[in-house]
Coordinates of C-alpha atoms in Angstrom, one line a residue:
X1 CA 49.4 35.6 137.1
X2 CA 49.5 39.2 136.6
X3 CA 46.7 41.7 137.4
X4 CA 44.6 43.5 135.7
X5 CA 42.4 46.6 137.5
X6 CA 39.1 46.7 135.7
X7 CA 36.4 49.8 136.5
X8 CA 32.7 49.4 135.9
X9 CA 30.1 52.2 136.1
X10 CA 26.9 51.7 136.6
X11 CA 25.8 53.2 132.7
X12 CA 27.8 50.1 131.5
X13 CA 30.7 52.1 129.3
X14 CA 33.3 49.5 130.6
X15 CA 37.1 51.0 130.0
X16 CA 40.0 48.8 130.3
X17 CA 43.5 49.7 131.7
X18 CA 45.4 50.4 128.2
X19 CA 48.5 49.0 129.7
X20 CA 47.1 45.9 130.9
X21 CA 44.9 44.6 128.0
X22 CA 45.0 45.7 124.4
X23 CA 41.2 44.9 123.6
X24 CA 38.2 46.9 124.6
X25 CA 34.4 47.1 125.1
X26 CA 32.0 49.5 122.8
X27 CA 29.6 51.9 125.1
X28 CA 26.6 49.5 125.5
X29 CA 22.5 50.7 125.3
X30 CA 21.6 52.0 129.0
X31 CA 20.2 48.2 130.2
X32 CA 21.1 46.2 133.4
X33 CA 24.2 44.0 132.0
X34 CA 23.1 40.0 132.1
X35 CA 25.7 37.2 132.3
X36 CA 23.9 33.5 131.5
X37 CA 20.6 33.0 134.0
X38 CA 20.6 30.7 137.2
X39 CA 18.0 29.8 139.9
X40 CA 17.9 27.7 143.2
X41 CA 18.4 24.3 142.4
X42 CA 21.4 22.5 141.2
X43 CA 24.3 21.9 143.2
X44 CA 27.6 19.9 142.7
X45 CA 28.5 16.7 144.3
X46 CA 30.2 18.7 146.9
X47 CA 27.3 20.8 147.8
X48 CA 28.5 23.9 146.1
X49 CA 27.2 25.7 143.1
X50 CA 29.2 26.3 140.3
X51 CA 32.3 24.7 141.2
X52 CA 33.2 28.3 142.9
X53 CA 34.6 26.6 145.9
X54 CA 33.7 28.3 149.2
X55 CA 34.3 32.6 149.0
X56 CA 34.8 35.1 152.1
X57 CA 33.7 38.4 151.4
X58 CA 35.6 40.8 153.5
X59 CA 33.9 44.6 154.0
X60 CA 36.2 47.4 154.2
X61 CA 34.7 50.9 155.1
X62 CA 34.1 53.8 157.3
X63 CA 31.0 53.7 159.4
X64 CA 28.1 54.9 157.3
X65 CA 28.8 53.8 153.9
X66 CA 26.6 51.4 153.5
X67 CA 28.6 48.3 153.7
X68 CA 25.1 46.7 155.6
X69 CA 23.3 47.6 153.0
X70 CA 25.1 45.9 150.4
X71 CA 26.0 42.7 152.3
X72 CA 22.5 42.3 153.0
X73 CA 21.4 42.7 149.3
X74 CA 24.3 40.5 147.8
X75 CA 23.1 37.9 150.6
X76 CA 19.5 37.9 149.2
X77 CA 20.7 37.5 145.8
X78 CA 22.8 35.1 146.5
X79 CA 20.6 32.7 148.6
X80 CA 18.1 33.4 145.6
X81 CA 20.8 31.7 143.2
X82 CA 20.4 28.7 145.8
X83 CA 24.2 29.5 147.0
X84 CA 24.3 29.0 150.7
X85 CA 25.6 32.4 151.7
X86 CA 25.6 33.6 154.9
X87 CA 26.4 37.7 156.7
X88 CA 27.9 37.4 159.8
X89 CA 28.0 41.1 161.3
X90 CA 30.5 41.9 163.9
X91 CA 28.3 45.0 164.9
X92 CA 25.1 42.3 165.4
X93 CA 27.4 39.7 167.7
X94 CA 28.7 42.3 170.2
X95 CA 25.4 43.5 170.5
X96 CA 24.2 39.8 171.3
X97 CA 26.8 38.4 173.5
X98 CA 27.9 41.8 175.5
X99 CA 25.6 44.4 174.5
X100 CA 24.6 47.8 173.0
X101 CA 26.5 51.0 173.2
X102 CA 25.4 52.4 176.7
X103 CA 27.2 48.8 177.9
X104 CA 30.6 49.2 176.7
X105 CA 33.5 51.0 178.1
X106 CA 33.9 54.9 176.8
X107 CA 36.8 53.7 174.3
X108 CA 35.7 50.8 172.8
X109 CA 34.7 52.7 169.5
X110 CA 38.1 54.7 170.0
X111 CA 41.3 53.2 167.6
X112 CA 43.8 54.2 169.7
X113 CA 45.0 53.9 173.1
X114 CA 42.9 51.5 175.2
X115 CA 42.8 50.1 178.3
X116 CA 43.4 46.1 178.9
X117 CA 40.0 45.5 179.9
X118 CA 38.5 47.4 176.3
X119 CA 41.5 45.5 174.1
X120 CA 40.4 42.1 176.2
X121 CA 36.9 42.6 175.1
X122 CA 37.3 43.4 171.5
X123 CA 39.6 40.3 171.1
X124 CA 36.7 38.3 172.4
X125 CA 34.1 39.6 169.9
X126 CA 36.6 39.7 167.0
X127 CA 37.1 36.1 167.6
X128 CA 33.9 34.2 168.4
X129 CA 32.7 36.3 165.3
X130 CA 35.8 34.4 163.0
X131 CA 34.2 31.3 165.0
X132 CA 30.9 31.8 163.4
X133 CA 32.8 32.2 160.2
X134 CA 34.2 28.8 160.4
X135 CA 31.2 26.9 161.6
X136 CA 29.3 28.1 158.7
X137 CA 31.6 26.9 156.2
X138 CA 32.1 23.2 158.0
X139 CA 28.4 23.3 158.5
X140 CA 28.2 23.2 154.6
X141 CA 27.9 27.2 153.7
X142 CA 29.7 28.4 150.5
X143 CA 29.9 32.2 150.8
X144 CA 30.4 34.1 154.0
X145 CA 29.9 38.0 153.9
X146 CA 32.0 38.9 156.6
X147 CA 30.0 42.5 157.4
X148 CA 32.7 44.6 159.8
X149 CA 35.2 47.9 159.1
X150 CA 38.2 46.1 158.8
X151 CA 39.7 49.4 158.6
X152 CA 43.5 48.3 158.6
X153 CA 45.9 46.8 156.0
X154 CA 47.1 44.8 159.1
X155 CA 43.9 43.4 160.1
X156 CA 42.8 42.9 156.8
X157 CA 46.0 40.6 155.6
X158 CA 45.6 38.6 158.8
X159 CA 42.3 37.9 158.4
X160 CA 42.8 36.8 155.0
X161 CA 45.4 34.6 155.3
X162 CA 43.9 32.7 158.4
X163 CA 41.0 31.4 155.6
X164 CA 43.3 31.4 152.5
X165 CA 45.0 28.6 154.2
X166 CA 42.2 27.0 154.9
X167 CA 41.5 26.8 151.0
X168 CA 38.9 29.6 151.2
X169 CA 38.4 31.8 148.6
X170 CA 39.0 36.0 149.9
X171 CA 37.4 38.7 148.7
X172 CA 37.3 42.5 149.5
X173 CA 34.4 44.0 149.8
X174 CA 35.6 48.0 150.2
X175 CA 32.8 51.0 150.5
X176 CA 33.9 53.9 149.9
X177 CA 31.3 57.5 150.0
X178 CA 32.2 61.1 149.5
X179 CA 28.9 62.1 149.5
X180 CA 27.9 64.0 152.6
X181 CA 24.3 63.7 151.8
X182 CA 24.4 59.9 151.1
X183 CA 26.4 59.5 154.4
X184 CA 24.0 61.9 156.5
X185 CA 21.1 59.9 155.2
X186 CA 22.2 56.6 155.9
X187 CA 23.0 58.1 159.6
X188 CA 19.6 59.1 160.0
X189 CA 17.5 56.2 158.6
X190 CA 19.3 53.2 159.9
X191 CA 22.3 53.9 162.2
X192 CA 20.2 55.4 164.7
X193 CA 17.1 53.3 164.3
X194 CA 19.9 50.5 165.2
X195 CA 19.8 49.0 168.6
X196 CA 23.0 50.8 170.1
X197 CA 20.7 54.2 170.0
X198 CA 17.5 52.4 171.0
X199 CA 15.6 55.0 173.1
X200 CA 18.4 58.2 172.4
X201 CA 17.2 61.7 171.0
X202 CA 17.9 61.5 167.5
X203 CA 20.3 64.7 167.1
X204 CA 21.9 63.3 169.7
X205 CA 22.5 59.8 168.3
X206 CA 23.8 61.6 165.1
X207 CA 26.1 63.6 167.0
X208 CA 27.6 60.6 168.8
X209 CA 27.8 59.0 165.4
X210 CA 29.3 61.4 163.7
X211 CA 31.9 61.3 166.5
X212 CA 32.5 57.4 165.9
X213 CA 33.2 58.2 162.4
X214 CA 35.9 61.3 163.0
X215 CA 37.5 58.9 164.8
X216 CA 37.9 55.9 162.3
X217 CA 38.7 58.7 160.2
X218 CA 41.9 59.1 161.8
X219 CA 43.0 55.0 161.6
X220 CA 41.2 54.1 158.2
X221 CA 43.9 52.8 155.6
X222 CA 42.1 52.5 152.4
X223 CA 42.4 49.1 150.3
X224 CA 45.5 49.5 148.0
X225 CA 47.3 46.3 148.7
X226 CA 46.6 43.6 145.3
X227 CA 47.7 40.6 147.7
X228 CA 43.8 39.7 147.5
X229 CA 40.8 40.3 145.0
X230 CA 38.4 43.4 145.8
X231 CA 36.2 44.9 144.7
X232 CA 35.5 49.0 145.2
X233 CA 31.9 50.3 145.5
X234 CA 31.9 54.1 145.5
X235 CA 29.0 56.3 146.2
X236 CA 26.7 52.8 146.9
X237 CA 26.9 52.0 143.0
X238 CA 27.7 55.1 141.6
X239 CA 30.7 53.5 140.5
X240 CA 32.8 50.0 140.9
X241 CA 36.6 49.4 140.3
X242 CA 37.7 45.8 140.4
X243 CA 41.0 43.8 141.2
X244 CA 41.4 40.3 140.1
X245 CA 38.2 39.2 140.1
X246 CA 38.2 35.4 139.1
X247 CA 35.2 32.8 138.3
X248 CA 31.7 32.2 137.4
X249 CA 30.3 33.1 140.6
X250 CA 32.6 36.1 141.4
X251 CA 31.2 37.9 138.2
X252 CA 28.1 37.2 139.4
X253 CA 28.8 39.4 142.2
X254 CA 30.2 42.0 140.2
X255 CA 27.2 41.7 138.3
X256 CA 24.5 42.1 141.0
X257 CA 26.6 44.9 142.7
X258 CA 26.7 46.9 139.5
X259 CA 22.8 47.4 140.2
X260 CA 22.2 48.3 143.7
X261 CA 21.7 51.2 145.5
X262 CA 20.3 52.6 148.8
X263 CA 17.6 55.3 148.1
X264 CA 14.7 55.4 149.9
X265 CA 11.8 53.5 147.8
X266 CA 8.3 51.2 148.2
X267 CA 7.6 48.3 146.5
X268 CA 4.2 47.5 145.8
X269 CA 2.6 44.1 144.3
X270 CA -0.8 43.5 143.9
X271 CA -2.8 40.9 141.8
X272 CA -4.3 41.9 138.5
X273 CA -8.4 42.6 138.3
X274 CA -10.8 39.3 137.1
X275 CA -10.8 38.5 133.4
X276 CA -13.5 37.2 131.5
X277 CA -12.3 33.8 131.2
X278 CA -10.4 32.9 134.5
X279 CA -8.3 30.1 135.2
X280 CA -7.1 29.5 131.3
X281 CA -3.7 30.5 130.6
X282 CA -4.1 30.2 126.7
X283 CA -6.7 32.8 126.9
X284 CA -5.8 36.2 127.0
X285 CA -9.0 38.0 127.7
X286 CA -10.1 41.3 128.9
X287 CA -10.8 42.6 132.2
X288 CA -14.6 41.6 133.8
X289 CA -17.1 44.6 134.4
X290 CA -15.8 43.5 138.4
X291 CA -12.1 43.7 136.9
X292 CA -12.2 47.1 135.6
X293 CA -14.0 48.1 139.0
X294 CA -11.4 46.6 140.6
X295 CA -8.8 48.3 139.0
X296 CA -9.9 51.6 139.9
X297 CA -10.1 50.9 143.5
X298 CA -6.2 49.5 143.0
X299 CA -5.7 53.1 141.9
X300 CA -7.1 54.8 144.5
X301 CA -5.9 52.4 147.4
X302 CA -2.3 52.9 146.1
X303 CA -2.4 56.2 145.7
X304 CA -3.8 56.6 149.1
X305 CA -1.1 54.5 150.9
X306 CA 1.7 56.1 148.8
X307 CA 1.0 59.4 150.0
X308 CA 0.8 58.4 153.3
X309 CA 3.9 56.5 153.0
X310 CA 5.8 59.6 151.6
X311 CA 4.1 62.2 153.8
X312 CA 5.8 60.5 156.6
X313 CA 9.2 61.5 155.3
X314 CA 8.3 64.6 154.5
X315 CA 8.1 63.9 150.6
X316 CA 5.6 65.2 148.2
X317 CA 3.8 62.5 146.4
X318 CA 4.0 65.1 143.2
X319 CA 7.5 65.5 142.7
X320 CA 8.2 61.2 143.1
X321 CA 7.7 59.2 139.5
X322 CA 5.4 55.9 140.2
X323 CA 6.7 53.0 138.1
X324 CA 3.9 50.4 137.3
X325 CA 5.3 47.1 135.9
X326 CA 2.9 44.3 134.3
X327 CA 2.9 42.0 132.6
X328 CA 1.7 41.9 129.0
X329 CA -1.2 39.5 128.9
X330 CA -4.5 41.8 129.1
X331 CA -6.0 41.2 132.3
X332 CA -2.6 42.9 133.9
X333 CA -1.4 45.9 132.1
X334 CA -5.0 46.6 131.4
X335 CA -5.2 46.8 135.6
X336 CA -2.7 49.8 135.5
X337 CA -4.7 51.9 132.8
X338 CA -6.8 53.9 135.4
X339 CA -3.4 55.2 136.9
X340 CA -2.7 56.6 133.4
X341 CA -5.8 58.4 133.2
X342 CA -7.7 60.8 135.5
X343 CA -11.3 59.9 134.7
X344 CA -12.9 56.3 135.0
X345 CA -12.0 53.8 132.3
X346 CA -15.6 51.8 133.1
X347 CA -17.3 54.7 131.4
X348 CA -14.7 55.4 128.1
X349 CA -17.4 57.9 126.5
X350 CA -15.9 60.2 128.8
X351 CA -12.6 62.1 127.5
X352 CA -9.5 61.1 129.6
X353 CA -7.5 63.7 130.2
X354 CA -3.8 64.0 129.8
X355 CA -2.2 60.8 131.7
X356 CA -0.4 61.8 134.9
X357 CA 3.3 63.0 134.6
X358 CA 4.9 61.5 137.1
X359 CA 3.4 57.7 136.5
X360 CA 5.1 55.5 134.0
X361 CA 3.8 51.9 133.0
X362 CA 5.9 49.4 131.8
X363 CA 5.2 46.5 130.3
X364 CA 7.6 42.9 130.5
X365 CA 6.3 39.9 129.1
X366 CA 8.8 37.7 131.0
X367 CA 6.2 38.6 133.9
X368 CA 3.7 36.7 131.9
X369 CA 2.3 33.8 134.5
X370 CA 3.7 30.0 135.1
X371 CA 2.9 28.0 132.0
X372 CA 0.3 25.0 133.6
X373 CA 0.7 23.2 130.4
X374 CA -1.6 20.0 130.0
X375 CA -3.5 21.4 133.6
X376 CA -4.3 24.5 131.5
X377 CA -8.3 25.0 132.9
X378 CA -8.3 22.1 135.1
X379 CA -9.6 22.5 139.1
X380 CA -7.7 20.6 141.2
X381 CA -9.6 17.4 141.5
X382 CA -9.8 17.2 137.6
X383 CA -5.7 17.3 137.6
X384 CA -5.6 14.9 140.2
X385 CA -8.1 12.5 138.9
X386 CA -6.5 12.9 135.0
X387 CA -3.1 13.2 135.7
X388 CA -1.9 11.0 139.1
X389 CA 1.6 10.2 139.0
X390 CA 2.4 13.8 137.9
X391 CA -0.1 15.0 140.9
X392 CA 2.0 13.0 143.2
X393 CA 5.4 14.3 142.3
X394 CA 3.7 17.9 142.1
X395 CA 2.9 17.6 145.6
X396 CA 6.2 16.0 146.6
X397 CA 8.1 19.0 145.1
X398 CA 5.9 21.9 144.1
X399 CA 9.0 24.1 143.4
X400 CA 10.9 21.9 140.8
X401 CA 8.1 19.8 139.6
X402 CA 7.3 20.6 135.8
X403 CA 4.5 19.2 134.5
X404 CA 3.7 18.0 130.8
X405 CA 4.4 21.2 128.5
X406 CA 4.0 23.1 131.2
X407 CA 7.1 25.5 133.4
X408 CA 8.3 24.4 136.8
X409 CA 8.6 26.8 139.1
X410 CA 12.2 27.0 138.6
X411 CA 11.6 27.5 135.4
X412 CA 9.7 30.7 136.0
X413 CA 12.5 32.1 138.6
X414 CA 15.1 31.6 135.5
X415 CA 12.8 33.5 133.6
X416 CA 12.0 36.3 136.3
X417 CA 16.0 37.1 136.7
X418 CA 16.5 40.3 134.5
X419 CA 13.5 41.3 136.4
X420 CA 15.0 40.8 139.3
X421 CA 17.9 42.2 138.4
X422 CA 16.1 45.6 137.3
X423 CA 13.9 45.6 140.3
X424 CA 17.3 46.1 142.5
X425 CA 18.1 48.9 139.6
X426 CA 14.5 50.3 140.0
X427 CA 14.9 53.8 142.1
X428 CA 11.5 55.0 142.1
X429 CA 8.0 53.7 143.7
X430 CA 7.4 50.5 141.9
X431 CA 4.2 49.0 141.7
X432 CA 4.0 45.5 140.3
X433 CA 0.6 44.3 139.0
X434 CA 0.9 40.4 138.0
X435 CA 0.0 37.2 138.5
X436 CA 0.5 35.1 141.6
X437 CA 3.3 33.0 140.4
X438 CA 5.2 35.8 139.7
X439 CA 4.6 37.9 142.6
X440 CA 5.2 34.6 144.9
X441 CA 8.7 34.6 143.0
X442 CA 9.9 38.1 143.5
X443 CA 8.6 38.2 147.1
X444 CA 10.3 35.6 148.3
X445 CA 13.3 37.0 146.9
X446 CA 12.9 40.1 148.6
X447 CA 12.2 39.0 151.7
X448 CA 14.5 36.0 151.5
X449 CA 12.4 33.2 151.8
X450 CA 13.9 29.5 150.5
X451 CA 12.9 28.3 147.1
X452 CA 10.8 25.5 148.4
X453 CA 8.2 27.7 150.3
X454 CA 7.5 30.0 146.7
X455 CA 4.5 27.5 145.7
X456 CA 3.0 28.0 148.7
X457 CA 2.9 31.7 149.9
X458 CA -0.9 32.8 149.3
X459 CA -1.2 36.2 147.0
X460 CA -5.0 36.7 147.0
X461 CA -6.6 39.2 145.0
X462 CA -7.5 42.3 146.9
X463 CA -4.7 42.5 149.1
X464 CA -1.9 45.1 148.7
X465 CA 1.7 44.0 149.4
X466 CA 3.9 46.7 150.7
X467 CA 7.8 46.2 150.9
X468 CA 10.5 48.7 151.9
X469 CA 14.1 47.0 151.5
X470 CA 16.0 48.8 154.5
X471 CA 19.6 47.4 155.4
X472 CA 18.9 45.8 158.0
X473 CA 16.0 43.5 156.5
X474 CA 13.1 43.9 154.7
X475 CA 9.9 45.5 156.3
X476 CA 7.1 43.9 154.6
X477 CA 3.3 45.0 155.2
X478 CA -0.1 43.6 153.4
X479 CA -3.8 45.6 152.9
X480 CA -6.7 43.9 152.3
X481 CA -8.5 46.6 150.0
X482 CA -11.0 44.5 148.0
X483 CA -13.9 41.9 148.8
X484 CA -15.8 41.8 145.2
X485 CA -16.3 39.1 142.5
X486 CA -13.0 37.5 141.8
X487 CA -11.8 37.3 145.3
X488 CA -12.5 34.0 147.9
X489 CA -13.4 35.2 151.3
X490 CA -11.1 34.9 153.7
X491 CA -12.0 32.4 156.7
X492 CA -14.1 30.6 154.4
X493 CA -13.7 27.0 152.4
X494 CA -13.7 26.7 148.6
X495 CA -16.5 24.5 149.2
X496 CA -18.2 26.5 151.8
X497 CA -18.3 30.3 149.8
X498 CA -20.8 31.6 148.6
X499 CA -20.6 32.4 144.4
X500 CA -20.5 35.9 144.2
X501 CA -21.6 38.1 141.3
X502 CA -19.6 37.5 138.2
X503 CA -17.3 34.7 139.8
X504 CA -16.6 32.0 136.9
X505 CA -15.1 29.2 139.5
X506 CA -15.5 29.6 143.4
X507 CA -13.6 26.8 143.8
X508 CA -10.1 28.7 142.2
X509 CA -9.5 32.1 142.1
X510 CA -6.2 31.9 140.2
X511 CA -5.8 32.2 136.9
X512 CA -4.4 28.4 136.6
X513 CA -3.9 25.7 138.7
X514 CA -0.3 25.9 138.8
X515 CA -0.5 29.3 140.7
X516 CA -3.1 27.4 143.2
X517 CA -1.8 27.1 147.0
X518 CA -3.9 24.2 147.7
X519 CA -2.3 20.7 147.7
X520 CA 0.9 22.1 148.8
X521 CA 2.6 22.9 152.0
X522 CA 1.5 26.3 153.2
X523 CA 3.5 29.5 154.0
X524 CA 1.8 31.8 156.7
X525 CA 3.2 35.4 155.4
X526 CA 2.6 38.6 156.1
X527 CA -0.5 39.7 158.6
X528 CA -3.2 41.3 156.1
X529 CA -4.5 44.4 158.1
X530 CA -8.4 45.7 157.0
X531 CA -7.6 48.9 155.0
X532 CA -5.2 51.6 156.1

């Protein structure tokens, strides 16, 4: 079979190798590209997904070019698509099983001349990492991002054909970066945050970096061989070049990584305000006099913690855009309009003055919330007591449960994927003001959570969810910023609260049932802390 080099750049003008195939691709609109949608759930008598057989994702790179960073996303995506996918970082087993940097002999890091004792001990962490490899592929795992330099042809090729024998499916996974600034950064907010430079001054832990580079520098054979598939990620997703790239769930992969990159950003998700008619999905009514009052303090408490946020890296609020993404039903993209205006929108006989430059609101009605269908305005005993074989299997399964006319929450995460997709895109702050099966969806794909725990993970209104995607995991963070109508207090029972001012239904503060935690299993998430 022969093989054909195709390049892919991140503004989707695809150009094919003239010599290789005849037939090209017209410039598309400037849009994340979308193959057919999929979402944890399916799987194939053999336990796979898509009859992709089971893939090894080898990275190739110098230190410092974010190979973490984009095994760790393509892991999260992955998992999300219900593929069992595993990293398996050679950097995180020596620091488990012999230690951190101040523990190994002065040339370890070297790739040169070493003595018996250094070559002894680099055999044994190469090799119990390939035994990792191999247990999570008997153990039933699919894909395997194997997260290491693999910085020579030689060790490449022998890795790769120990697992091609084996019927495994190899991939390369090469970073490449010519960007000093890109490289510096990624030195300064992760390498030396990482556990080999745990308690060193900072310059100097750059310094010694930089040093550990130079010297792969020296040894680093870029990937030219065609022997195996791989893929070439310059500049982080400035631009990809692909080899041979065969199969539904390959293309997926070239698909996610055409939309990633590493710069610094928040992501923030809170609840829309109270609407006038809660809990009805068919409704699509206006914010409460407590919902516009909430969305101003929304404003104001976002505004506050982004400036914080930025101020500790030395970043001027000012000169960063804030992207606000709603949904379109009223209740939500009504909740962004005070951050388009600088005067209250309670009191609209005052003039608003120009909206803010550096704020943009978006509106994407594939955020709208899970369709309850025949539970549309029922509490929960009423669905129970109406409707008790579908209850049961509801509780059974939460996740892949659909009721009558209603959307499953599978059916929701196929619906949320192009957001998803242009979430990892996103480069700015994002806030993301919705609805609490939406947020539940693209919070546990952030933080990686499995698809059976979305139902459950409690999004109460008033809290602010904070999440910085870093490479080596997610840092996630929630604010409690709001107590009025609308919101049940915490510590208390449904039955036990007290109605406050305004609230239609004590008993369920959600816009529908279907988005109610109660009668499924419950996730304990992040730790709200009382304001700031």
């Amino acid at each position: 079979m022969s093989r054909h080099a195709l390049e892919l750049d991140p503004d989707h003008e695809f150009s094919r190798d003239s010599a290789s195939c005849s037939s090209s691709i017209p410039p598309q609109p400037h849009r994340p590209n979308r193959l057919p949608m999929a979402a944890p759930l399916y799987t194939t008598a053999s336990g796979l997904l898509f009859h992709a057989g089971k893939i090894l994702v080898v990275t190739v790179g110098l230190p410092a070019r974010g190979k973490t960073h984009v095994s760790r996303a393509l892991e999260r995506y992955l998992r999300w698509l219900g593929v069992k996918t595993q990293v398996i970082s050679l950097g995180d087993y020596r620091r488990k099983t012999v230690g951190g940097a101040q523990q190994l002999p002065s040339d370890y890091f070297t790739l040169g001349e070493k003595t018996a004792t250094t070559q002894a001990l680099r055999q044994k962490v190469s090799e119990g990492c390939e035994q990792l490899i191999w247990k999570f592929f008997e153990d039933g795992g699919q894909v395997v991002i194997y997260d290491a330099n693999n910085g020579t042809r030689q060790r490449r090729q022998n890795l790769a054909e120990k697992f091609d024998k084996a019927g495994i499916h190899v991939v390369i996974l090469e970073s490449v970066c010519d960007n000093k600034e890109i490289i510096e950064a990624n030195i300064r907010s992760v390498k030396i945050s990482s556990p080999d430079y745990r308690g060193w001054d900072p310059e100097k832990a750059v310094a010694d970096y930089y040093g550990r580079i130079q010297d792969h520098e020296r040894y680093y054979e870029p990937v030219e061989e065609t022997t195996w598939p791989f893929i070439r990620i310059i500049n982080v997703g400035e631009k990809i070049m692909v080899n041979n790239i065969q199969g539904y769930l390959q293309s997926r992969i070239i698909f996610f990584l055409m939309n990633i990159h590493n710069k610094y950003r928040t992501i923030y998700f809170a609840r829309s305000g109270q609407s006038l008619v809660e809990h009805s999905y068919k409704a699509d009514s206006d914010l409460s006099p407590a919902g516009w009052e909430y969305a101003e303090r929304l404003k104001e408490f976002v505004m506050e913690r982004r400036a914080k946020n930025l101020a500790e890296r030395g970043l001027n609020p000012k000169e960063r855009k804030l992207v606000i993404w709603t949904s379109a039903r009223r209740r939500a993209h009504h909740t962004a309009w005070p951050f388009l205006t600088q005067t209250s929108v309670s009191t609209p006989s005052q003039s608003p003055l120009s909206p803010p430059p550096n704020v943009k609101v978006i509106e994407k009605p594939q955020m709208s919330e899970i369709n309850p269908g025949v539970w549309d305005g029922l509490s929960p005993d009423q669905a129970r007591k109406l409707y008790p074989d579908e209850w049961a299997r509801f509780v059974k399964d939460p996740y892949a449960f659909r009721a009558p006319r209603a959307e499953s929450y599978h059916d929701l995460c196929v619906r949320l994927e192009p957001v998803l997709v242009e979430l990892e895109r996103e480069q700015e702050d994002l806030l993301i003001i919705g609805h609490a099966s939406v947020i539940r969806c693209l919070l546990a794909y952030l933080v990686g959570l499995p698809a059976s725990e979305i139902p459950a993970i409690e999004i109460a209104r008033g809290d602010l969810l904070e999440v910085r995607p870093a490479s080596y995991g997610v840092q996630s963070r929630a604010f409690h910023f709001w107590d009025g109508p609308g919101r049940r207090r915490r510590g208390k029972s449904a039955e036990a609260e007290e109605m406050a001012p305004g609230e239609v239904d004590a008993k369920n503060f959600y816009e529908n049932y279907a988005e109610d935690t109660r009668g499924k299993r419950k996730f304990k998430g992040v730790v709200i802390a009382e304001g700031q």
